[in-house]
PDB file of C-alpha atoms in Angstrom:
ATOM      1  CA  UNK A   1      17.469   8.466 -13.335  1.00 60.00           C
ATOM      2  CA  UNK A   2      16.082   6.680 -16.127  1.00 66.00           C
ATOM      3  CA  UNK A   3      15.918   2.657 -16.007  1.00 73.00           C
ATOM      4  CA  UNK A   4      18.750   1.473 -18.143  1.00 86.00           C
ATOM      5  CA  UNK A   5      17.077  -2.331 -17.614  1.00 89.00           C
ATOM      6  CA  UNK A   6      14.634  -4.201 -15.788  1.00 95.00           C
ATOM      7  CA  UNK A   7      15.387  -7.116 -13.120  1.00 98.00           C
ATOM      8  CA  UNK A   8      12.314  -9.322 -12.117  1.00 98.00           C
ATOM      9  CA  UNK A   9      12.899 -10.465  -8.681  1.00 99.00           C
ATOM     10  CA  UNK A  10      10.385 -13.747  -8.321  1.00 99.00           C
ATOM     11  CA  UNK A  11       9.660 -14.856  -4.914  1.00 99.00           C
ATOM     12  CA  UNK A  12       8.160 -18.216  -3.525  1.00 98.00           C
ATOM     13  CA  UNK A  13       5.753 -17.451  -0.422  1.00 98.00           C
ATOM     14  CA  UNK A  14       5.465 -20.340   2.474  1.00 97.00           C
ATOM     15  CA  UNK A  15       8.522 -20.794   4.158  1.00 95.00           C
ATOM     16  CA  UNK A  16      10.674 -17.828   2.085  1.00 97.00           C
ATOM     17  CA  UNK A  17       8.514 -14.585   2.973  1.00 98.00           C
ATOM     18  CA  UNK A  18       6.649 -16.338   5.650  1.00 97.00           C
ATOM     19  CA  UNK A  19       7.268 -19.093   8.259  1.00 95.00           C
ATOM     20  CA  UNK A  20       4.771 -22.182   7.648  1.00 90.00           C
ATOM     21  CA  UNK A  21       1.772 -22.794   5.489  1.00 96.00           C
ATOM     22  CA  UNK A  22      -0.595 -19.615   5.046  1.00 98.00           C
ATOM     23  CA  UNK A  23      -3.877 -21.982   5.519  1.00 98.00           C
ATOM     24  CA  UNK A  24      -1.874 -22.781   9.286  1.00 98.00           C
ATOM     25  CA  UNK A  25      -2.335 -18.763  10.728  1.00 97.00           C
ATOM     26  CA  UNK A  26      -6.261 -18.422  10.249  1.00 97.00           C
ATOM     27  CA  UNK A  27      -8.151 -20.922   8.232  1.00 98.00           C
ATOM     28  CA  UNK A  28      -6.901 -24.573   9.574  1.00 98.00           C
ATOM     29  CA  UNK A  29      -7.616 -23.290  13.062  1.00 97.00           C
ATOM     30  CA  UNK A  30     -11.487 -21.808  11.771  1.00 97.00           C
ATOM     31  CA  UNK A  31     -12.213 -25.405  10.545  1.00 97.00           C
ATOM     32  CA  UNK A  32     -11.052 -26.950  14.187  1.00 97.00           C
ATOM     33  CA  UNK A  33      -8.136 -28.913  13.069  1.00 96.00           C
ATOM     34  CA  UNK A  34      -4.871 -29.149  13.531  1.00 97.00           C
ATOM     35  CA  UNK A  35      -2.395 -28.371  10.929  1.00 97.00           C
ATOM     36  CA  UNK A  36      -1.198 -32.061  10.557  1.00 97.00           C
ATOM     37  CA  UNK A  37      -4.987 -33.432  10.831  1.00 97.00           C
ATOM     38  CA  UNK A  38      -5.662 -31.294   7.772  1.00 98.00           C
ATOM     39  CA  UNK A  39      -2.408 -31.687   6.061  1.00 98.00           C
ATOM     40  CA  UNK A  40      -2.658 -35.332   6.655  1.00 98.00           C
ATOM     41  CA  UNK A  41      -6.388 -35.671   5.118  1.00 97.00           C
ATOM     42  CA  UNK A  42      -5.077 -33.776   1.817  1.00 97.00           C
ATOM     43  CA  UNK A  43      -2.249 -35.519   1.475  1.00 97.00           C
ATOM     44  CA  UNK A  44      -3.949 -38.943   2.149  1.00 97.00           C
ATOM     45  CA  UNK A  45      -6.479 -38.093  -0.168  1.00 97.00           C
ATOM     46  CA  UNK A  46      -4.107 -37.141  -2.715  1.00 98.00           C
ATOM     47  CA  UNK A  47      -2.627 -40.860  -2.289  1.00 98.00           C
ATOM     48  CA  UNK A  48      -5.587 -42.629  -2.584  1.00 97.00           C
ATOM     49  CA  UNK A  49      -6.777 -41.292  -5.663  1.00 97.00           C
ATOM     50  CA  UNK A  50      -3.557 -40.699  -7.402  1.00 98.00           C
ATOM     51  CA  UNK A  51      -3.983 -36.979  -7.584  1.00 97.00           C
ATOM     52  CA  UNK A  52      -2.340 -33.891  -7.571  1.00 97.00           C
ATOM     53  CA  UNK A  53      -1.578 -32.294  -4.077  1.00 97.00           C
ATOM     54  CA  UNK A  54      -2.328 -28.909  -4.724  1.00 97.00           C
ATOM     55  CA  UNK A  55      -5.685 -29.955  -5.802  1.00 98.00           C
ATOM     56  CA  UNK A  56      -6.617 -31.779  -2.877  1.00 98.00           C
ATOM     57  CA  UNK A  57      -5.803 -29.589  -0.519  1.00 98.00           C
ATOM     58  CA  UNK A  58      -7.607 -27.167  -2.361  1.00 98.00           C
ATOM     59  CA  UNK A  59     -10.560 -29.481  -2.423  1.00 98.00           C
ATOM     60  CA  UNK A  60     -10.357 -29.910   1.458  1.00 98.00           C
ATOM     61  CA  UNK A  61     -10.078 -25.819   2.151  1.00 98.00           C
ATOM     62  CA  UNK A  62     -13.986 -25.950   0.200  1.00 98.00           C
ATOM     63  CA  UNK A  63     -14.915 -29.289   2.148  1.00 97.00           C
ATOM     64  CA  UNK A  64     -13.916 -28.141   5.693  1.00 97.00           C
ATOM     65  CA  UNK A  65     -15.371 -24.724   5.538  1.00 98.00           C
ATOM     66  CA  UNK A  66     -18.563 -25.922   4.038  1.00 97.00           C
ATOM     67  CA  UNK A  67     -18.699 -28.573   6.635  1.00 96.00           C
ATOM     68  CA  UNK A  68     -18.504 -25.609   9.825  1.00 97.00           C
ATOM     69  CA  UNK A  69     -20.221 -23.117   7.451  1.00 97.00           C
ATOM     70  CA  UNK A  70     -17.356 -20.657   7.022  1.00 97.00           C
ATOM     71  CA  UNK A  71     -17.038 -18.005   4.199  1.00 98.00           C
ATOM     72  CA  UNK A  72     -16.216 -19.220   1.123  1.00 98.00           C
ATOM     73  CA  UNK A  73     -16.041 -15.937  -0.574  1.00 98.00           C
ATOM     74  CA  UNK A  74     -12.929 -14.260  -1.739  1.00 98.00           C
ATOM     75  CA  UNK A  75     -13.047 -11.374   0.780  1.00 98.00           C
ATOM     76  CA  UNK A  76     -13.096 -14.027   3.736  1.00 98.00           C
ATOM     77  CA  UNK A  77     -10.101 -15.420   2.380  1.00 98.00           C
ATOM     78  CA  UNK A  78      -8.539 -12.165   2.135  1.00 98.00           C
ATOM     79  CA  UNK A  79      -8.785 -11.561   5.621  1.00 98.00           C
ATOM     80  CA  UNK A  80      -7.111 -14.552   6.942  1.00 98.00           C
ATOM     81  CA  UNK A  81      -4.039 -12.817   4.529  1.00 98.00           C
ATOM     82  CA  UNK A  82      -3.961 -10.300   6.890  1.00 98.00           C
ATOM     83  CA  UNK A  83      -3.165 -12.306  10.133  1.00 97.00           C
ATOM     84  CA  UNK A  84      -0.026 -14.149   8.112  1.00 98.00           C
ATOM     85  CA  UNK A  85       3.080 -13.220   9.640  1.00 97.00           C
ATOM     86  CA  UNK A  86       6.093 -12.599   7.447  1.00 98.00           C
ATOM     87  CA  UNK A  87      10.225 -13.257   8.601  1.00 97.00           C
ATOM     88  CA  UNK A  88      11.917 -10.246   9.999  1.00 96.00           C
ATOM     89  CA  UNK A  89      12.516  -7.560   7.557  1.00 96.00           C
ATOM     90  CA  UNK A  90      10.331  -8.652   4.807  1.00 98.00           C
ATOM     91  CA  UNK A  91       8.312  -5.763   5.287  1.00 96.00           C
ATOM     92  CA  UNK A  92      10.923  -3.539   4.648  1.00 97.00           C
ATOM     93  CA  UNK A  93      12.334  -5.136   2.039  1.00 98.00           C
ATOM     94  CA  UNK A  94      10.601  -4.045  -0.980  1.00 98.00           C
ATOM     95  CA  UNK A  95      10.991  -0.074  -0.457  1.00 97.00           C
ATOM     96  CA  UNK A  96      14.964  -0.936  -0.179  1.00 98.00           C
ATOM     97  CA  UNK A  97      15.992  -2.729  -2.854  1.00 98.00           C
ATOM     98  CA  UNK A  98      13.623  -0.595  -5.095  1.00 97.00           C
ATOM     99  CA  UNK A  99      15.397   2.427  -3.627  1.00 96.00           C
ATOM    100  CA  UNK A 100      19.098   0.864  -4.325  1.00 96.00           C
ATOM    101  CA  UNK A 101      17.772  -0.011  -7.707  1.00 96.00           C
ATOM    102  CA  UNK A 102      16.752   3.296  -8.806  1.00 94.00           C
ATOM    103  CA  UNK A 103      19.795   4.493  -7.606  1.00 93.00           C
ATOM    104  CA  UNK A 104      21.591   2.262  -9.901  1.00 93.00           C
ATOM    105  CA  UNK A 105      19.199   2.721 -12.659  1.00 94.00           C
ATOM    106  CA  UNK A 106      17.569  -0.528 -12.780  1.00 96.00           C
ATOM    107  CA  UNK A 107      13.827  -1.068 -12.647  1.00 96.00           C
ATOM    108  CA  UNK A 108      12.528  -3.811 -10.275  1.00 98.00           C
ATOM    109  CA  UNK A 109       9.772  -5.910 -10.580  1.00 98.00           C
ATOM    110  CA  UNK A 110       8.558  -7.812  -8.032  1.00 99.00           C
ATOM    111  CA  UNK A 111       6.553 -11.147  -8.768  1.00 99.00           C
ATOM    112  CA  UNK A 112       4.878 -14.168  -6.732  1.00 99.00           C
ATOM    113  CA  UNK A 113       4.957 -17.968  -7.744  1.00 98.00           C
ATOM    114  CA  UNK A 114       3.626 -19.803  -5.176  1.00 98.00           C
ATOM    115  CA  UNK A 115       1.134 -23.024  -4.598  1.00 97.00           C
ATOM    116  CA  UNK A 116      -0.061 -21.747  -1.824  1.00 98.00           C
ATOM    117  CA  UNK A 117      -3.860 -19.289  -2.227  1.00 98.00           C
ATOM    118  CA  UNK A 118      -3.796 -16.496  -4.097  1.00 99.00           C
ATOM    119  CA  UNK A 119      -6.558 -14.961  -2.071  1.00 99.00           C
ATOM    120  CA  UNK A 120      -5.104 -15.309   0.984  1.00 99.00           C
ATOM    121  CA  UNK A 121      -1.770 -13.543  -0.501  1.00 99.00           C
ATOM    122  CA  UNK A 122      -4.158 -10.726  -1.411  1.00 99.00           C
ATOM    123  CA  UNK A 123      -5.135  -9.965   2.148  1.00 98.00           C
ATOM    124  CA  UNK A 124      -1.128  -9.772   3.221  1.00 98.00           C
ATOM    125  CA  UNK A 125       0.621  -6.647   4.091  1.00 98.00           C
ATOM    126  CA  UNK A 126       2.731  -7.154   1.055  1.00 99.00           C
ATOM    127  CA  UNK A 127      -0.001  -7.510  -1.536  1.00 99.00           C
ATOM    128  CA  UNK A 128       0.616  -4.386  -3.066  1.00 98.00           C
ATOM    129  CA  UNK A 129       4.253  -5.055  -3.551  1.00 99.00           C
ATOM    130  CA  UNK A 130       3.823  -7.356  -6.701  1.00 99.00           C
ATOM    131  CA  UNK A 131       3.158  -6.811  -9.979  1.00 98.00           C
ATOM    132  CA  UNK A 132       1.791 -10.147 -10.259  1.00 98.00           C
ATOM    133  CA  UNK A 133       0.672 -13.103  -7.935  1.00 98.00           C
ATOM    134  CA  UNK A 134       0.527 -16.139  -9.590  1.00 98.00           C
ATOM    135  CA  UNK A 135      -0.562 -18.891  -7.517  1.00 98.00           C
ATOM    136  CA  UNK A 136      -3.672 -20.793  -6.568  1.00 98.00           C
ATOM    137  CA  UNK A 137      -6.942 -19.535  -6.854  1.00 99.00           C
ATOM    138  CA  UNK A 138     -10.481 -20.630  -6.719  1.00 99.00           C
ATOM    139  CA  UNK A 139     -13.383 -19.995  -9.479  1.00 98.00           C
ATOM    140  CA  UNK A 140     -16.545 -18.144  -7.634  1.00 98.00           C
ATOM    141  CA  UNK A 141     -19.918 -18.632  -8.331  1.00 98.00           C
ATOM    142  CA  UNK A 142     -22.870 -15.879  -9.346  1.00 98.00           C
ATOM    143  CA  UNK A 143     -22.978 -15.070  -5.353  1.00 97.00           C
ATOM    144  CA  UNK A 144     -19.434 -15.065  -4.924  1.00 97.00           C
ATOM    145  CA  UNK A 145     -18.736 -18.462  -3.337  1.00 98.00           C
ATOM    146  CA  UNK A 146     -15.960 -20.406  -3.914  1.00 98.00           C
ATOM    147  CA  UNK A 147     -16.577 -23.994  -5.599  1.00 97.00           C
ATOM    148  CA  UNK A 148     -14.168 -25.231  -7.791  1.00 96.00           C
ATOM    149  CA  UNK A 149     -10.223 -24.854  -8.947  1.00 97.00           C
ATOM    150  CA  UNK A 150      -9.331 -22.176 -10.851  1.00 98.00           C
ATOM    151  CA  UNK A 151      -5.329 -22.350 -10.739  1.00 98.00           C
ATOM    152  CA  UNK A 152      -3.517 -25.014  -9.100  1.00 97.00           C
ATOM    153  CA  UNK A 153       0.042 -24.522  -9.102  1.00 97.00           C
ATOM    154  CA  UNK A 154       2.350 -27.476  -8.549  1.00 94.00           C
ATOM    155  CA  UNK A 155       6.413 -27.609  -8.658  1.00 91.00           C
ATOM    156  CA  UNK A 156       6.769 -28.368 -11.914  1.00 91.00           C
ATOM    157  CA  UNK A 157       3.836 -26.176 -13.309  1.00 93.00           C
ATOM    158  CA  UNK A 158       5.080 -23.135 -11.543  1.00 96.00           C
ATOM    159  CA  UNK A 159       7.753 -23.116 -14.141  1.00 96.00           C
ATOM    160  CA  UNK A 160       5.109 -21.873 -16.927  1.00 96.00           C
ATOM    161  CA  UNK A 161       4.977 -18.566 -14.981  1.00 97.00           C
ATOM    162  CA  UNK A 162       9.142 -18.317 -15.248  1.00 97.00           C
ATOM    163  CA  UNK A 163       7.987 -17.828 -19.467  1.00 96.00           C
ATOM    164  CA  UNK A 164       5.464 -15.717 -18.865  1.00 97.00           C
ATOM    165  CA  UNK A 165       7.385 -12.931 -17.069  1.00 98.00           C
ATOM    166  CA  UNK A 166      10.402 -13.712 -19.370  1.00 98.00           C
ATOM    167  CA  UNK A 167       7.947 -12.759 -22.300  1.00 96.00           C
ATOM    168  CA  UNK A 168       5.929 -10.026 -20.231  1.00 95.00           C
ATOM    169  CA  UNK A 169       2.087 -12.341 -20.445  1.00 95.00           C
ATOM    170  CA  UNK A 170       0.782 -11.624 -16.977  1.00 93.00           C
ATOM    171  CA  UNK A 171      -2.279 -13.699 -18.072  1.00 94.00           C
ATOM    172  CA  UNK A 172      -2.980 -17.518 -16.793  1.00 94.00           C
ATOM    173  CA  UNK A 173      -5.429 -17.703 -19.390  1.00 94.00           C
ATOM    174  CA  UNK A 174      -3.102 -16.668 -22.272  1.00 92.00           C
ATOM    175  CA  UNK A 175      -1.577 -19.781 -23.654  1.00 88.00           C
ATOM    176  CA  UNK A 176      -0.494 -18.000 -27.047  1.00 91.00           C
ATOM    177  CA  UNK A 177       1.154 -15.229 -26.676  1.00 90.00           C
ATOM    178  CA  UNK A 178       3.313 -17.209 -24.150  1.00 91.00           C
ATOM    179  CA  UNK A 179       4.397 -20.217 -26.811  1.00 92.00           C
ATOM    180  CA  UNK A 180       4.546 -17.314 -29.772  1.00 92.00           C
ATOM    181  CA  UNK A 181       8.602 -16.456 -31.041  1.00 93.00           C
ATOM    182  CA  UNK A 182       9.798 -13.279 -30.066  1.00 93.00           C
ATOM    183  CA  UNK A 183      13.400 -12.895 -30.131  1.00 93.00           C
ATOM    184  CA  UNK A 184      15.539 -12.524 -27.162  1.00 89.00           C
ATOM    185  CA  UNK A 185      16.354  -9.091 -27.121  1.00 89.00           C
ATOM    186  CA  UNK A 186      12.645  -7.801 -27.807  1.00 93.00           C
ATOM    187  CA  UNK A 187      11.182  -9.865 -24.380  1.00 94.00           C
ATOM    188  CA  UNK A 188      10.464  -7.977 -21.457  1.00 95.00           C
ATOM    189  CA  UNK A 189      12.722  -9.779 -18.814  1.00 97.00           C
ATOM    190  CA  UNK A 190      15.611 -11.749 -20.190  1.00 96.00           C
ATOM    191  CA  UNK A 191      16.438 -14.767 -17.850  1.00 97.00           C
ATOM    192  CA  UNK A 192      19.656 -13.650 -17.119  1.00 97.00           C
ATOM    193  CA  UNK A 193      18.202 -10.240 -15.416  1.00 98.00           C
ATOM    194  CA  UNK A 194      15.820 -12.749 -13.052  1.00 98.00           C
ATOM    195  CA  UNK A 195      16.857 -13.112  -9.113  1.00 98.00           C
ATOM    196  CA  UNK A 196      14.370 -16.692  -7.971  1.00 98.00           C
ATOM    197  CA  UNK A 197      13.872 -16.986  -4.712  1.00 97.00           C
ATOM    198  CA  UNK A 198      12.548 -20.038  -2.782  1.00 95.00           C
ATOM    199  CA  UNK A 199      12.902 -22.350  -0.036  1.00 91.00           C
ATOM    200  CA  UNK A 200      12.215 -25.970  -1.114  1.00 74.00           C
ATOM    201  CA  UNK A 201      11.838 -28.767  -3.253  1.00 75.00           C
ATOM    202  CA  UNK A 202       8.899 -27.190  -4.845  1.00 80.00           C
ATOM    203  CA  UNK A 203      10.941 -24.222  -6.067  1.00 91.00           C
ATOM    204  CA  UNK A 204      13.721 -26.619  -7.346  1.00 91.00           C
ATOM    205  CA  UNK A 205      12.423 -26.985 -10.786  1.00 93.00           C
ATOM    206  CA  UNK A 206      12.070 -23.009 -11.008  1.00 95.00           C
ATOM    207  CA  UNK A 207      15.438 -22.300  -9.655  1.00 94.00           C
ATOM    208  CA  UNK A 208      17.524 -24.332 -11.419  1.00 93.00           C
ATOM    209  CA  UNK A 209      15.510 -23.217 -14.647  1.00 96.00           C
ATOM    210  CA  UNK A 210      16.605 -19.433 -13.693  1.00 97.00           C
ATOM    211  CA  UNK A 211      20.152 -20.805 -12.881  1.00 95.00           C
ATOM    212  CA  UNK A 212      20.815 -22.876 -16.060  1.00 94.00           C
ATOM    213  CA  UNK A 213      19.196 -20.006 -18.409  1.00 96.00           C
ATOM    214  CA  UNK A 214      21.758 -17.549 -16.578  1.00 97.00           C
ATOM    215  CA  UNK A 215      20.226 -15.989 -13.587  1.00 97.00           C
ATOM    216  CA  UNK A 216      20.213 -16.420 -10.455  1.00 97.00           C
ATOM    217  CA  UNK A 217      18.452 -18.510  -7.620  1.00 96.00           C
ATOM    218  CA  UNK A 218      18.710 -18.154  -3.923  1.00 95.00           C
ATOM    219  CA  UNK A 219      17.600 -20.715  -1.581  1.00 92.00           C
ATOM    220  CA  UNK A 220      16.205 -19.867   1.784  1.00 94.00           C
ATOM    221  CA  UNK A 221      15.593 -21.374   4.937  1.00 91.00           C
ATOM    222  CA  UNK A 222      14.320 -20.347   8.861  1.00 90.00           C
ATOM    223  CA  UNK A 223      17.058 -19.478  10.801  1.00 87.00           C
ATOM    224  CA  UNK A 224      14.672 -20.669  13.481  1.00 86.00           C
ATOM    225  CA  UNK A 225      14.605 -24.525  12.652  1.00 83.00           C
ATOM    226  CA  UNK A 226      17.077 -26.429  13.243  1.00 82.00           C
ATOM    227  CA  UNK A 227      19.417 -28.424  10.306  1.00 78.00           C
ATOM    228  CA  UNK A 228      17.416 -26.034   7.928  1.00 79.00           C
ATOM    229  CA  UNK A 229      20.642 -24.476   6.272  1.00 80.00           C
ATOM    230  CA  UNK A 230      22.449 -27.836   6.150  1.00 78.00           C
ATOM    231  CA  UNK A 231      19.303 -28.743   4.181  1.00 77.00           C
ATOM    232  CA  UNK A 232      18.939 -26.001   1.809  1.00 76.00           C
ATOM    233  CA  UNK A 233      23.481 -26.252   1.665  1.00 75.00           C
ATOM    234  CA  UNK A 234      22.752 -29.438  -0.063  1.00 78.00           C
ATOM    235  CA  UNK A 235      20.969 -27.558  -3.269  1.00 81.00           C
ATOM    236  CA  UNK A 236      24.356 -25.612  -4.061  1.00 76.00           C
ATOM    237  CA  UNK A 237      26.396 -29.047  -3.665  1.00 71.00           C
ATOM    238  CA  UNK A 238      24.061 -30.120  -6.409  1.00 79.00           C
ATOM    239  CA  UNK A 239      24.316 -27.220  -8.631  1.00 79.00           C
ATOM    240  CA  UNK A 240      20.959 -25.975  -8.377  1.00 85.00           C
ATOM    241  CA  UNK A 241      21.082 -22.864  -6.778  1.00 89.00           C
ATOM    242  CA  UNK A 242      23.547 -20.163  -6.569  1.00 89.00           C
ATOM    243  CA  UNK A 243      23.067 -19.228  -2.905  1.00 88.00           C
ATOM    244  CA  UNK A 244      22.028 -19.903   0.250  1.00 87.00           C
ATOM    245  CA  UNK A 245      21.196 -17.958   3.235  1.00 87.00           C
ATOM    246  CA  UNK A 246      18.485 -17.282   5.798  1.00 89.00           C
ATOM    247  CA  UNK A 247      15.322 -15.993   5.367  1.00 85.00           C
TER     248      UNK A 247
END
């Protein structure tokens, strides 16, 4: 059957396709700390000079693994992708709801928008699944090392990528096509055809964009931790989600 339209389902990844922190299964470990030692450094450091969180902790993944002389190229972050563990079913997920869509003539696109490492998503089962990962990545060097920011994706910046799927500009880079008219019937995925999917205050700003402009958001939570769904209950009392439910 041919695709009468396209839907863009846009996921979050740390805590709504996977339990915890992707840095927590592989890297945090490799440096010989524990995930609140390192959390607590970046987030400290973040404090103290009145930055940006996502850059820090970026900036402590570089100064960690340079200080036990881990990999810093791309490949090595790749690989600790591949020991993340996703919730029950996520796996499956993507062939099934592509299925059911082509049965009902609708074309699915699957996206990430994440502040966690873009690298590390790479190296995930699921990798393939996605059109497009937008989330953090580092710039590499001539030999392939990593050394600086390249993305850093916070909550409210993570919103910029909600535009650039709405409009079809899969690059970062591209700042112009992104702010350029087009007319809402000409861009590629209308809000109102766009499923968000998260699991926190980070994804707030995203969701209740995709809710407001006439999609729809869905708030998750681990059916494993306890008070989670009272939590995440909260964000439809407020009006900025649709649903709820466990991940």
């Amino acid at each position: 059957m041919e695709p009468r339209f396209t839907i863009a389902l846009i996921y979050d990844f740390d805590g709504t396709l996977s339990p915890g922190n992707m840095q927590e299964y592989d890297f945090i470990p490799a440096v010989g700390k524990s995930n609140k030692e390192f959390w607590s450094e970046a987030n400290s450091l973040a404090e103290e000079q009145d930055a940006d969180m996502v850059l820090t902790y970026m900036a402590r993944m570089i100064q960690a693994a340079k200080s036990k002389g881990l990999s810093l190229r791309r490949e090595a972050f790749q690989e600790s992708g591949r020991r993340v563990t996703l919730f029950r079913g996520v796996g499956e997920w993507f062939s099934r709801i592509n299925a059911y869509g082509a049965r009902k003539g609708i074309r699915i696109l699957h996206y990430i928008n994440s502040s966690g490492l873009k690298e590390i998503i790479e190296g995930t089962e699921i990798a393939h699944e996605f059109r497009k990962i937008y989330a953090c990545s580092f710039l590499y060097d001539v030999d392939g090392i990593a050394y600086w920011p390249a993305v850093a994706v916070n909550y409210t910046n993570k919103t910029q990528f909600i535009f650039k799927i709405n409009k079809g500009v899969e690059s970062v880079f591209d700042s112009k096509e992104v702010n350029r008219y087009i007319p809402e019937q000409e861009r590629a995925v209308p809000f109102r055809r766009m499923i968000y999917v998260g699991d926190g205050t980070t994804d707030i700003p995203c969701m209740r964009l995709v809710k407001n402009f006439g999609g729809h958001s869905i708030a998750v939570y681990n059916p494993d931790q306890k008070g989670a769904r009272k939590e995440m209950a909260s964000l439809i009392h407020d009006n900025r989600v649709n649903h709820v439910c466990p991940a």
